[in-house]
XYZ file of C-alpha atoms in Angstrom:
671
model
C 45.145 30.091 -21.962
C 47.135 31.655 -19.140
C 44.383 33.752 -17.671
C 45.538 36.736 -15.733
C 42.209 38.476 -15.669
C 42.197 39.654 -19.304
C 38.518 39.091 -19.789
C 36.180 41.155 -21.893
C 34.005 43.534 -19.943
C 31.128 41.526 -21.365
C 32.454 38.235 -20.008
C 31.357 36.337 -16.889
C 33.100 36.810 -13.593
C 35.118 33.629 -13.979
C 38.222 35.159 -12.395
C 37.079 38.204 -10.396
C 39.579 40.972 -9.646
C 39.622 42.900 -6.392
C 40.026 46.628 -6.346
C 43.081 47.864 -4.479
C 41.093 49.535 -1.700
C 39.342 46.231 -0.888
C 42.356 43.963 -1.146
C 43.607 44.304 2.452
C 40.097 43.815 3.751
C 39.568 40.565 1.867
C 43.013 39.238 2.720
C 42.363 39.776 6.407
C 38.841 38.387 6.225
C 39.810 35.163 4.491
C 43.222 34.533 6.034
C 41.888 32.000 8.535
C 39.854 30.321 5.851
C 42.859 30.079 3.563
C 44.984 28.456 6.250
C 42.235 25.950 6.855
C 42.006 25.133 3.208
C 45.737 24.558 2.971
C 45.666 22.309 6.002
C 42.900 20.124 4.570
C 44.512 19.757 1.168
C 42.178 22.029 -0.671
C 44.846 22.899 -3.174
C 43.910 19.696 -4.925
C 41.070 21.833 -6.250
C 43.472 23.766 -8.417
C 42.962 23.110 -12.072
C 44.857 20.719 -14.304
C 44.465 19.663 -17.894
C 41.793 17.181 -18.931
C 44.137 14.274 -18.294
C 45.783 16.041 -15.340
C 49.210 15.922 -17.000
C 49.863 19.523 -18.059
C 52.013 21.781 -15.905
C 49.595 24.657 -15.666
C 48.352 26.839 -12.822
C 45.540 29.334 -12.578
C 45.588 32.563 -10.589
C 44.973 31.385 -7.018
C 42.384 34.061 -6.414
C 40.092 32.529 -9.040
C 39.540 29.601 -6.666
C 39.668 31.435 -3.382
C 37.398 34.295 -4.400
C 34.664 32.052 -5.766
C 31.761 31.554 -3.357
C 31.811 28.270 -1.443
C 28.620 26.237 -1.841
C 28.064 23.329 0.565
C 25.886 20.498 -0.720
C 23.620 18.820 1.841
C 23.499 15.050 1.618
C 19.776 15.325 0.948
C 20.225 17.624 -2.063
C 18.045 16.512 -4.995
C 19.648 14.519 -7.806
C 18.599 15.024 -11.443
C 17.176 12.181 -13.485
C 19.650 10.027 -15.357
C 18.988 11.668 -18.735
C 16.139 11.293 -21.191
C 17.328 9.413 -24.295
C 14.147 10.441 -26.110
C 14.929 14.159 -25.862
C 14.848 16.175 -29.071
C 14.869 19.917 -29.711
C 11.077 20.004 -29.996
C 10.465 18.057 -26.770
C 13.196 19.010 -24.265
C 14.273 22.473 -25.425
C 12.259 25.667 -25.064
C 12.916 27.480 -28.349
C 10.532 30.256 -27.342
C 13.060 31.368 -24.754
C 15.339 32.257 -27.668
C 12.784 34.495 -29.365
C 13.233 36.488 -32.545
C 16.156 38.825 -33.080
C 17.439 40.504 -36.270
C 20.818 38.755 -36.054
C 19.300 35.259 -35.733
C 21.694 34.470 -32.900
C 21.087 32.687 -29.627
C 22.191 34.319 -26.400
C 24.259 32.271 -23.956
C 24.596 32.856 -20.217
C 27.491 31.405 -18.202
C 26.924 30.838 -14.487
C 29.466 32.561 -12.203
C 32.281 30.389 -10.862
C 31.440 28.621 -7.588
C 33.171 26.042 -5.400
C 30.929 23.110 -4.591
C 31.845 20.884 -1.634
C 29.987 18.213 0.323
C 29.018 18.496 3.987
C 32.537 17.461 5.003
C 34.129 20.161 2.852
C 35.433 17.771 0.199
C 35.140 19.256 -3.314
C 33.049 17.574 -6.000
C 36.037 17.496 -8.357
C 39.633 16.476 -7.789
C 40.941 19.012 -10.314
C 38.563 21.956 -10.149
C 38.487 24.219 -13.201
C 40.730 22.789 -15.915
C 42.756 24.917 -18.278
C 40.667 23.653 -21.195
C 37.322 24.491 -19.615
C 38.532 27.912 -18.563
C 39.614 28.558 -22.183
C 36.231 27.363 -23.417
C 34.228 29.622 -21.113
C 36.493 32.572 -21.847
C 36.016 32.151 -25.604
C 32.242 31.984 -25.260
C 32.151 35.022 -22.984
C 34.103 36.993 -25.588
C 31.845 35.920 -28.437
C 28.697 37.459 -29.899
C 26.701 34.618 -28.373
C 27.329 35.786 -24.811
C 24.978 37.770 -22.605
C 25.393 38.703 -18.966
C 21.635 39.269 -18.676
C 20.187 35.978 -17.476
C 16.680 37.043 -18.486
C 17.729 37.334 -22.159
C 19.493 33.981 -22.267
C 18.397 31.176 -24.573
C 21.096 28.746 -23.442
C 22.769 28.289 -20.047
C 26.265 26.898 -19.467
C 27.352 25.891 -15.932
C 30.825 26.864 -14.749
C 31.040 23.330 -13.320
C 33.779 21.533 -15.249
C 32.645 18.085 -16.410
C 35.079 17.724 -19.322
C 36.818 14.760 -17.675
C 34.575 12.301 -15.851
C 37.626 10.726 -14.175
C 38.002 13.813 -11.988
C 34.359 13.977 -10.874
C 32.313 12.664 -7.995
C 29.248 11.633 -9.978
C 26.510 12.023 -7.355
C 27.764 15.318 -5.951
C 28.299 16.837 -9.400
C 24.711 16.003 -10.271
C 23.520 17.627 -7.047
C 25.511 20.764 -7.883
C 23.843 20.963 -11.290
C 20.402 20.657 -9.715
C 21.182 23.637 -7.438
C 21.746 26.020 -10.348
C 19.108 28.799 -10.174
C 17.746 28.220 -13.697
C 18.234 24.453 -13.902
C 14.528 23.570 -14.392
C 15.281 19.878 -15.033
C 18.125 20.833 -17.345
C 15.984 22.679 -19.893
C 18.141 24.809 -22.214
C 21.327 23.870 -20.362
C 24.471 22.715 -22.162
C 27.219 20.537 -20.690
C 30.621 19.928 -22.314
C 32.262 16.533 -21.741
C 35.232 15.062 -23.638
C 36.228 12.036 -21.573
C 33.059 10.155 -20.589
C 32.689 6.956 -18.638
C 35.220 5.181 -16.504
C 36.633 1.727 -15.849
C 35.723 -0.970 -16.426
C 32.899 -0.299 -18.908
C 33.772 3.218 -20.127
C 30.303 4.459 -21.009
C 30.206 6.529 -24.208
C 28.283 9.412 -22.606
C 28.735 11.345 -19.381
C 27.494 9.280 -16.412
C 26.492 12.345 -14.369
C 22.664 12.478 -14.109
C 21.643 15.592 -16.024
C 17.869 15.599 -16.646
C 17.105 17.180 -20.050
C 20.368 19.060 -20.513
C 22.026 19.011 -23.922
C 25.374 17.248 -23.981
C 28.331 18.212 -26.140
C 30.192 14.936 -25.828
C 33.493 13.614 -27.098
C 32.788 9.895 -27.222
C 29.234 9.292 -28.369
C 28.165 5.995 -29.874
C 25.017 5.399 -31.876
C 23.467 4.035 -28.667
C 23.958 7.130 -26.524
C 23.828 9.956 -29.081
C 20.522 11.809 -29.281
C 20.513 12.833 -32.922
C 19.581 16.449 -33.518
C 19.851 17.196 -29.786
C 23.311 16.345 -28.494
C 26.430 17.596 -30.285
C 29.351 15.271 -30.933
C 32.587 17.180 -30.299
C 36.271 16.248 -30.664
C 38.522 15.229 -27.816
C 40.865 18.192 -27.604
C 44.551 17.398 -27.967
C 46.868 19.452 -25.714
C 49.463 19.218 -28.486
C 47.310 21.552 -30.592
C 48.563 24.525 -28.606
C 52.016 23.228 -27.711
C 53.267 21.906 -31.062
C 53.472 23.918 -34.252
C 53.038 21.789 -37.349
C 53.325 23.999 -40.434
C 50.879 23.056 -43.165
C 52.433 20.657 -45.648
C 51.558 20.530 -49.313
C 49.343 17.561 -50.234
C 50.906 14.685 -52.099
C 52.684 11.343 -51.598
C 54.494 10.891 -48.284
C 57.360 8.678 -47.141
C 54.979 6.166 -45.574
C 51.656 5.009 -46.947
C 50.066 4.022 -43.609
C 51.163 4.981 -40.099
C 49.883 3.799 -36.733
C 51.046 5.828 -33.738
C 48.549 5.090 -30.952
C 49.722 3.435 -27.760
C 47.859 1.015 -25.503
C 45.617 -0.304 -28.268
C 43.958 -3.707 -27.941
C 46.332 -6.626 -28.430
C 44.172 -8.091 -31.220
C 44.393 -4.833 -33.194
C 48.133 -4.668 -32.530
C 48.593 -8.200 -33.815
C 46.634 -7.440 -36.998
C 48.658 -4.279 -37.630
C 51.878 -6.231 -37.202
C 50.661 -8.772 -39.766
C 49.936 -5.924 -42.223
C 53.417 -4.588 -41.534
C 54.955 -7.955 -42.404
C 52.997 -8.098 -45.663
C 53.676 -4.540 -46.845
C 57.083 -3.733 -45.418
C 58.239 -0.115 -45.441
C 54.876 1.150 -46.712
C 53.528 0.819 -43.169
C 55.130 2.281 -40.044
C 53.890 0.772 -36.780
C 54.851 2.844 -33.738
C 54.356 2.259 -30.023
C 55.302 3.724 -26.661
C 59.042 4.040 -26.076
C 59.959 1.571 -23.334
C 63.471 2.945 -22.834
C 62.378 6.494 -21.962
C 61.354 7.769 -18.532
C 57.701 8.621 -18.189
C 56.655 12.261 -18.434
C 55.709 15.010 -20.834
C 58.817 14.413 -22.942
C 58.105 10.709 -23.463
C 54.498 11.495 -24.421
C 55.883 13.256 -27.498
C 57.959 10.294 -28.623
C 57.084 7.072 -30.439
C 59.339 4.118 -31.121
C 59.808 1.240 -33.568
C 62.491 -1.357 -32.875
C 64.541 1.062 -30.813
C 64.282 3.945 -33.291
C 62.755 7.061 -31.739
C 60.408 9.400 -33.630
C 59.075 12.812 -32.641
C 55.316 12.872 -32.164
C 53.140 14.337 -33.669
C 55.702 15.480 -36.287
C 56.077 11.946 -37.647
C 52.393 11.999 -38.674
C 53.232 14.405 -41.482
C 55.373 11.705 -43.104
C 52.415 9.447 -43.947
C 49.523 9.641 -46.405
C 47.123 7.749 -44.099
C 47.101 7.562 -40.298
C 45.203 4.920 -38.340
C 42.783 6.044 -35.604
C 41.570 3.009 -33.628
C 39.148 2.882 -30.743
C 40.825 2.764 -27.366
C 39.182 2.335 -23.988
C 37.013 5.230 -25.182
C 35.571 5.753 -28.652
C 36.727 9.355 -28.924
C 40.476 9.788 -29.332
C 42.672 12.897 -29.121
C 44.780 11.172 -31.785
C 42.162 12.172 -34.356
C 42.972 15.837 -33.756
C 46.720 15.205 -34.054
C 46.257 13.366 -37.346
C 44.135 16.134 -38.830
C 46.655 18.782 -37.777
C 49.364 16.859 -39.614
C 47.306 16.831 -42.809
C 47.314 13.029 -42.721
C 44.091 11.351 -43.835
C 42.598 9.595 -40.778
C 41.603 5.964 -41.241
C 38.962 5.560 -38.544
C 38.230 2.094 -37.179
C 35.768 2.621 -34.338
C 32.407 0.983 -34.943
C 29.346 3.016 -33.876
C 31.456 6.136 -33.162
C 29.668 9.415 -33.895
C 32.346 11.523 -35.559
C 32.850 15.081 -34.254
C 30.404 17.653 -35.623
C 29.113 15.038 -38.089
C 25.770 16.848 -38.056
C 27.338 19.451 -40.354
C 30.743 18.108 -41.478
C 31.045 15.713 -44.406
C 33.685 13.309 -43.148
C 33.828 11.446 -46.461
C 35.785 14.431 -47.754
C 38.493 14.189 -45.085
C 38.689 10.614 -43.801
C 38.243 6.924 -44.537
C 35.931 5.031 -42.186
C 36.489 1.269 -42.167
C 34.557 -1.314 -40.094
C 36.776 -2.872 -37.440
C 36.261 -6.332 -38.900
C 37.813 -5.119 -42.173
C 41.111 -4.098 -40.567
C 42.865 -6.962 -42.415
C 41.707 -5.397 -45.709
C 42.781 -1.855 -44.818
C 45.835 -1.729 -47.096
C 43.882 -2.944 -50.124
C 41.030 -0.511 -49.448
C 43.348 2.480 -49.187
C 45.334 1.513 -52.276
C 42.135 1.739 -54.347
C 41.727 5.478 -53.625
C 42.972 7.686 -56.520
C 45.987 9.901 -55.794
C 44.119 13.100 -56.587
C 41.372 12.188 -54.129
C 43.965 11.514 -51.437
C 45.417 14.989 -51.966
C 41.976 16.591 -51.657
C 41.368 14.637 -48.440
C 44.711 15.787 -47.048
C 43.752 19.407 -47.674
C 40.329 18.911 -46.149
C 41.725 17.140 -43.093
C 44.064 20.019 -42.324
C 41.286 22.579 -42.837
C 38.894 20.666 -40.566
C 41.530 20.886 -37.837
C 42.147 24.598 -38.346
C 38.448 25.474 -38.408
C 36.961 23.128 -35.826
C 39.614 21.252 -33.781
C 42.568 23.566 -33.188
C 41.464 25.197 -29.926
C 38.840 25.038 -27.204
C 37.502 28.266 -28.691
C 36.963 26.586 -32.063
C 35.262 23.608 -30.428
C 33.013 25.729 -28.229
C 31.910 28.227 -30.867
C 31.300 25.474 -33.432
C 29.044 23.736 -30.921
C 27.051 26.922 -30.333
C 26.772 27.564 -34.078
C 25.295 24.102 -34.633
C 22.701 24.703 -31.922
C 22.069 28.167 -33.357
C 21.409 26.667 -36.800
C 18.798 24.355 -35.314
C 16.949 27.197 -33.666
C 17.131 29.526 -36.680
C 17.138 27.039 -39.590
C 16.220 29.654 -42.205
C 19.463 31.474 -41.386
C 21.583 28.348 -40.945
C 24.986 27.932 -42.528
C 24.926 25.926 -45.734
C 26.720 22.661 -46.467
C 29.270 24.628 -48.483
C 29.900 27.090 -45.662
C 30.548 24.274 -43.210
C 32.695 22.151 -45.523
C 34.433 24.457 -48.006
C 37.466 26.483 -46.933
C 36.483 30.190 -46.997
C 38.862 31.197 -49.769
C 38.311 31.940 -53.431
C 39.755 29.111 -55.496
C 39.798 29.553 -59.255
C 39.326 25.841 -59.882
C 36.937 22.948 -59.345
C 33.410 22.687 -60.673
C 30.865 20.476 -58.981
C 27.071 20.505 -59.033
C 25.324 22.421 -61.821
C 22.661 23.836 -59.535
C 23.421 26.953 -57.497
C 20.419 28.126 -55.557
C 20.372 30.064 -52.274
C 19.302 28.102 -49.201
C 18.209 31.152 -47.227
C 16.211 34.172 -48.290
C 18.175 37.287 -49.335
C 18.477 40.242 -46.993
C 16.631 42.478 -49.473
C 13.546 41.182 -51.311
C 13.280 40.993 -55.082
C 15.859 41.788 -57.716
C 17.162 44.769 -59.650
C 17.071 44.633 -63.455
C 20.085 46.319 -65.040
C 19.569 47.024 -68.758
C 22.620 48.036 -70.774
C 21.685 50.244 -73.731
C 23.290 52.484 -76.354
C 20.652 54.116 -78.509
C 17.959 51.534 -79.412
C 15.152 53.320 -77.632
C 12.210 51.416 -79.100
C 13.702 48.014 -78.226
C 14.750 49.316 -74.815
C 11.220 50.414 -73.970
C 9.862 47.023 -74.965
C 12.355 45.281 -72.680
C 11.395 47.594 -69.812
C 7.692 46.928 -70.351
C 8.144 43.159 -70.326
C 10.478 43.039 -67.329
C 8.157 45.260 -65.299
C 5.605 42.412 -65.334
C 7.817 40.271 -63.087
C 6.367 40.311 -59.540
C 9.766 40.209 -57.801
C 11.224 43.170 -59.670
C 12.248 45.769 -57.073
C 13.956 48.379 -59.268
C 14.942 48.902 -62.892
C 18.295 50.486 -63.690
C 19.084 51.610 -67.242
C 22.801 51.974 -67.973
C 23.062 54.537 -70.783
C 26.342 53.728 -72.524
C 26.222 56.445 -75.232
C 28.276 59.500 -74.339
C 27.326 61.299 -77.579
C 23.584 61.141 -77.169
C 21.270 61.981 -74.307
C 18.636 59.510 -73.063
C 14.942 60.207 -73.843
C 13.015 62.754 -71.819
C 11.403 61.487 -68.648
C 7.863 61.799 -70.027
C 8.616 59.378 -72.857
C 9.628 56.410 -70.697
C 7.172 53.538 -70.046
C 5.086 53.905 -66.920
C 5.947 51.048 -64.580
C 5.133 50.272 -60.942
C 8.719 50.135 -59.658
C 11.418 52.829 -59.515
C 13.274 53.410 -62.790
C 16.708 55.045 -62.717
C 18.931 56.035 -65.663
C 22.709 56.041 -65.126
C 24.929 57.752 -67.700
C 28.408 56.244 -68.026
C 31.668 58.074 -68.726
C 32.983 55.487 -71.198
C 31.365 53.024 -73.571
C 32.365 49.758 -71.880
C 30.526 46.439 -71.797
C 31.727 45.938 -68.224
C 29.534 48.862 -67.162
C 26.643 46.419 -66.965
C 28.313 44.643 -64.039
C 29.380 47.677 -62.014
C 28.017 47.579 -58.414
C 25.999 50.787 -58.660
C 24.848 52.435 -55.446
C 21.301 52.306 -56.761
C 21.362 48.496 -56.510
C 19.959 47.629 -53.090
C 19.054 43.998 -53.691
C 21.349 40.984 -53.576
C 19.948 39.571 -56.808
C 20.562 41.371 -60.092
C 19.301 40.601 -63.596
C 21.701 41.855 -66.280
C 20.023 42.011 -69.687
C 20.570 43.655 -73.056
C 18.211 46.176 -74.653
C 17.753 44.396 -77.982
C 15.839 41.201 -77.399
C 13.272 39.585 -75.129
C 14.440 36.045 -74.519
C 12.659 35.296 -71.247
C 9.036 35.523 -70.221
C 8.114 37.215 -66.969
C 7.441 33.791 -65.437
C 10.902 32.582 -66.372
C 12.483 35.685 -64.885
C 10.467 35.218 -61.723
C 11.632 31.613 -61.490
C 15.371 32.126 -61.359
C 17.865 34.950 -60.870
C 21.252 35.583 -59.223
C 24.633 37.334 -60.059
C 27.855 38.820 -58.708
C 28.539 42.407 -59.805
C 31.013 43.420 -57.124
C 33.278 40.447 -57.802
C 33.149 41.090 -61.535
C 34.225 44.708 -61.103
C 36.843 44.361 -58.378
C 37.892 40.699 -58.091
C 38.050 39.443 -61.668
C 41.430 37.681 -62.035
C 44.070 38.577 -64.590
C 43.329 41.057 -67.359
C 39.954 39.570 -68.312
C 37.939 42.710 -67.667
C 40.318 44.822 -69.757
C 40.154 42.254 -72.552
C 36.336 42.429 -72.550
C 36.349 46.225 -72.661
C 38.931 46.344 -75.443
C 37.129 43.807 -77.664
C 33.550 44.828 -76.765
C 32.744 41.129 -76.464
C 32.427 38.171 -74.075
C 31.296 39.998 -70.912
C 28.590 37.354 -70.466
C 31.119 34.541 -70.778
C 33.440 36.295 -68.322
C 30.615 36.541 -65.806
C 29.810 32.859 -66.206
C 33.455 31.953 -65.652
C 33.490 34.113 -62.529
C 30.304 32.653 -61.039
C 31.346 29.083 -61.834
C 34.721 29.494 -60.175
C 33.509 31.475 -57.167
C 30.775 28.975 -56.336
C 32.553 25.855 -57.544
C 29.472 25.046 -59.596
C 28.680 25.192 -63.270
C 26.423 27.958 -64.662
C 22.672 27.414 -64.878
C 20.858 27.748 -68.172
C 17.209 28.494 -67.485
C 14.675 28.419 -70.352
C 14.045 29.197 -73.167
C 15.604 26.537 -75.367
C 14.745 28.345 -78.592
C 17.501 29.709 -80.812
C 18.469 33.322 -80.438
C 16.388 35.335 -82.902
C 16.196 39.053 -83.506
C 14.187 39.606 -86.709
C 14.061 43.360 -86.074
C 17.824 43.741 -85.787
C 19.981 44.920 -88.683
C 23.676 44.463 -89.338
C 24.451 47.759 -87.661
C 22.232 47.219 -84.624
C 24.069 44.492 -82.781
C 27.628 43.589 -81.900
C 26.806 39.922 -82.407
C 26.134 40.410 -86.138
C 29.702 41.414 -86.892
C 31.573 38.638 -88.749
C 34.415 38.603 -86.232
C 32.094 38.393 -83.243
C 31.859 34.600 -82.974
C 35.562 34.161 -83.753
C 36.433 36.449 -80.857
C 34.066 34.560 -78.551
C 35.974 31.355 -79.231
C 39.220 33.185 -78.555
C 37.945 34.654 -75.308
C 36.899 31.241 -73.982
C 40.450 29.998 -74.485
C 41.794 33.206 -72.977
C 39.580 33.009 -69.871
C 40.280 29.305 -69.367
C 44.020 30.006 -69.321
C 43.594 32.785 -66.735
C 41.332 30.742 -64.442
C 43.302 27.559 -64.976
C 40.166 25.521 -65.660
C 37.198 25.201 -67.983
C 34.002 25.481 -65.908
C 31.605 25.873 -68.856
C 30.763 22.212 -69.087
C 27.896 20.510 -70.865
C 25.202 20.038 -68.254
C 22.109 17.926 -68.706
C 19.991 19.449 -65.981
C 16.756 21.383 -66.193
C 15.261 23.340 -63.345
C 11.812 23.811 -64.899
C 8.711 23.263 -62.786
C 7.186 20.287 -64.620
C 3.602 21.334 -63.978
C 3.721 23.961 -66.713
C 3.453 21.112 -69.231
C 0.474 19.437 -67.591
C -2.978 19.739 -69.080
C -5.023 21.495 -66.448
C -6.494 25.020 -66.102
C -3.961 27.795 -66.697
C -5.186 29.801 -63.714
C -4.009 27.004 -61.412
C -0.440 27.095 -62.738
C 2.163 29.170 -60.897
C 4.301 29.702 -64.013
C 2.054 29.211 -67.065
C 4.404 30.943 -69.521
C 7.610 29.013 -68.885
C 8.882 27.622 -72.172
C 6.389 29.598 -74.254
C 8.970 31.431 -76.366
């Protein structure tokens, strides 16, 4: 991000701007100081990229205008870091409090320049481009607050993304001087390149007390599960190289290795695999005949042939990601962007955002000792599964890897979900692309993981003129404790509904809506009177569920039925006066990616009171049309989601032999 002061008014004063009337004053006041800084080489404090290779400069005033903080030699140093820390022991959740949006508030400390007693800065690079982008994104988000007293989480403006650029002791002292440090409680540090030669620790070596760490190289030994957040190592190529999304499918190469400076034993094993499998495997390395620089970093070579990187990654189905000196590799981000399935060989590595992301859907993780078997392992994966993994890999990059903003906000959302678990994002929300796909059916069970915004459900009863049966349905449904409102859709334009005094007396509001046309789809219209998320759509001619069974399960999608139904399905239903229930099941199954649920009863449909003229289902052509509509709907959706499912969601205690008054749902299965 080339920051020229375009910060939200809500953002922190990372790059303060001077008003015109004060500019001359400040220039005069600091002129001597500026000359001194130049003379002592203070411009080394200007920011660079994480690896200090990008040609990028920040507005000079962002450094010069920041207050200078001198660290005494005797400044306190935080403890090394408590490996036993968990959210319930080292994080004060009460600071977050309750709020209607279930969102934590994050405060970013103002930018400061920390130097030791001799005036030497604590960092050789200052504020990197990546960290500036990260803080800017957070300050522009709904998480941010400029009121320190409202903050739940505190983020220092001290850049510790790259440990190579830090003076460990002095950085720790600077952290301890932060006004709200309090042994690191509720503080979050971002680090992508931990450790240093020769051992390359997998977590930031800066002593940090109880602070949370969003780290890019965690191993199972240093990762505090449920406390720290494992993040990706950001690849600068994400912003500089445009790789258009490529359709999944077979690629020119089966396996590609593009990393440089990998261990000689791994290189030797890859070369052996290359000899065995020929052109199916492309083994690239650094180009020895090119001058070093940014241009050579985007090239890879094999036997004198030069390939553009990362573009070449799109030519392979699988791409190898091996551990280097550090566990976390920026190559993982490049591979995902290319839509190549990463083959990760890095024992004990905690994959980025693995707390919420299902990496089995987007990658293949192989133990390092099984590198010789890699080709055989990958060949056993079905082609269709490879295509799904390619799609998922690309989407993971777009959603969570593509920018410092994506990395930062994903980290905050994970922490937010821990603090407000009842409002947390679901597995599907984290792992499924947020688009409607009219294909794919998975688990048969679709139940909400968080409570609805409005309690209870609305019963929508479609009726024509069977008043006696209608009243019976109303009476039975009104016994359900979670019923919030009852809506009667009067579908007869030639006859008025009964007078108000004749309707059953129930304890919830009852509203009658008169329709303009006699359409079956009227039952699924999103009427303004519906204020709950859950809706029970039921006919007026039969009682098939007890009040306990209704209380046990309910959920449907009226708005999507009315406005988002694909093809001409809704018109077909209205023209044939049939199959609206099947159409709804198709819709729900395809929207959720899950098969419909059939909740009790198991008894056959019976309506002894009905006559041949009372019900649409008694017409001889009714069942024939229902078979036709299934074929019709399947062709429109491109799939058949109405599969045979052997799954029951009954509470088993209703069968047990103990006092009825102790059972929560005594009447389940009684019909």
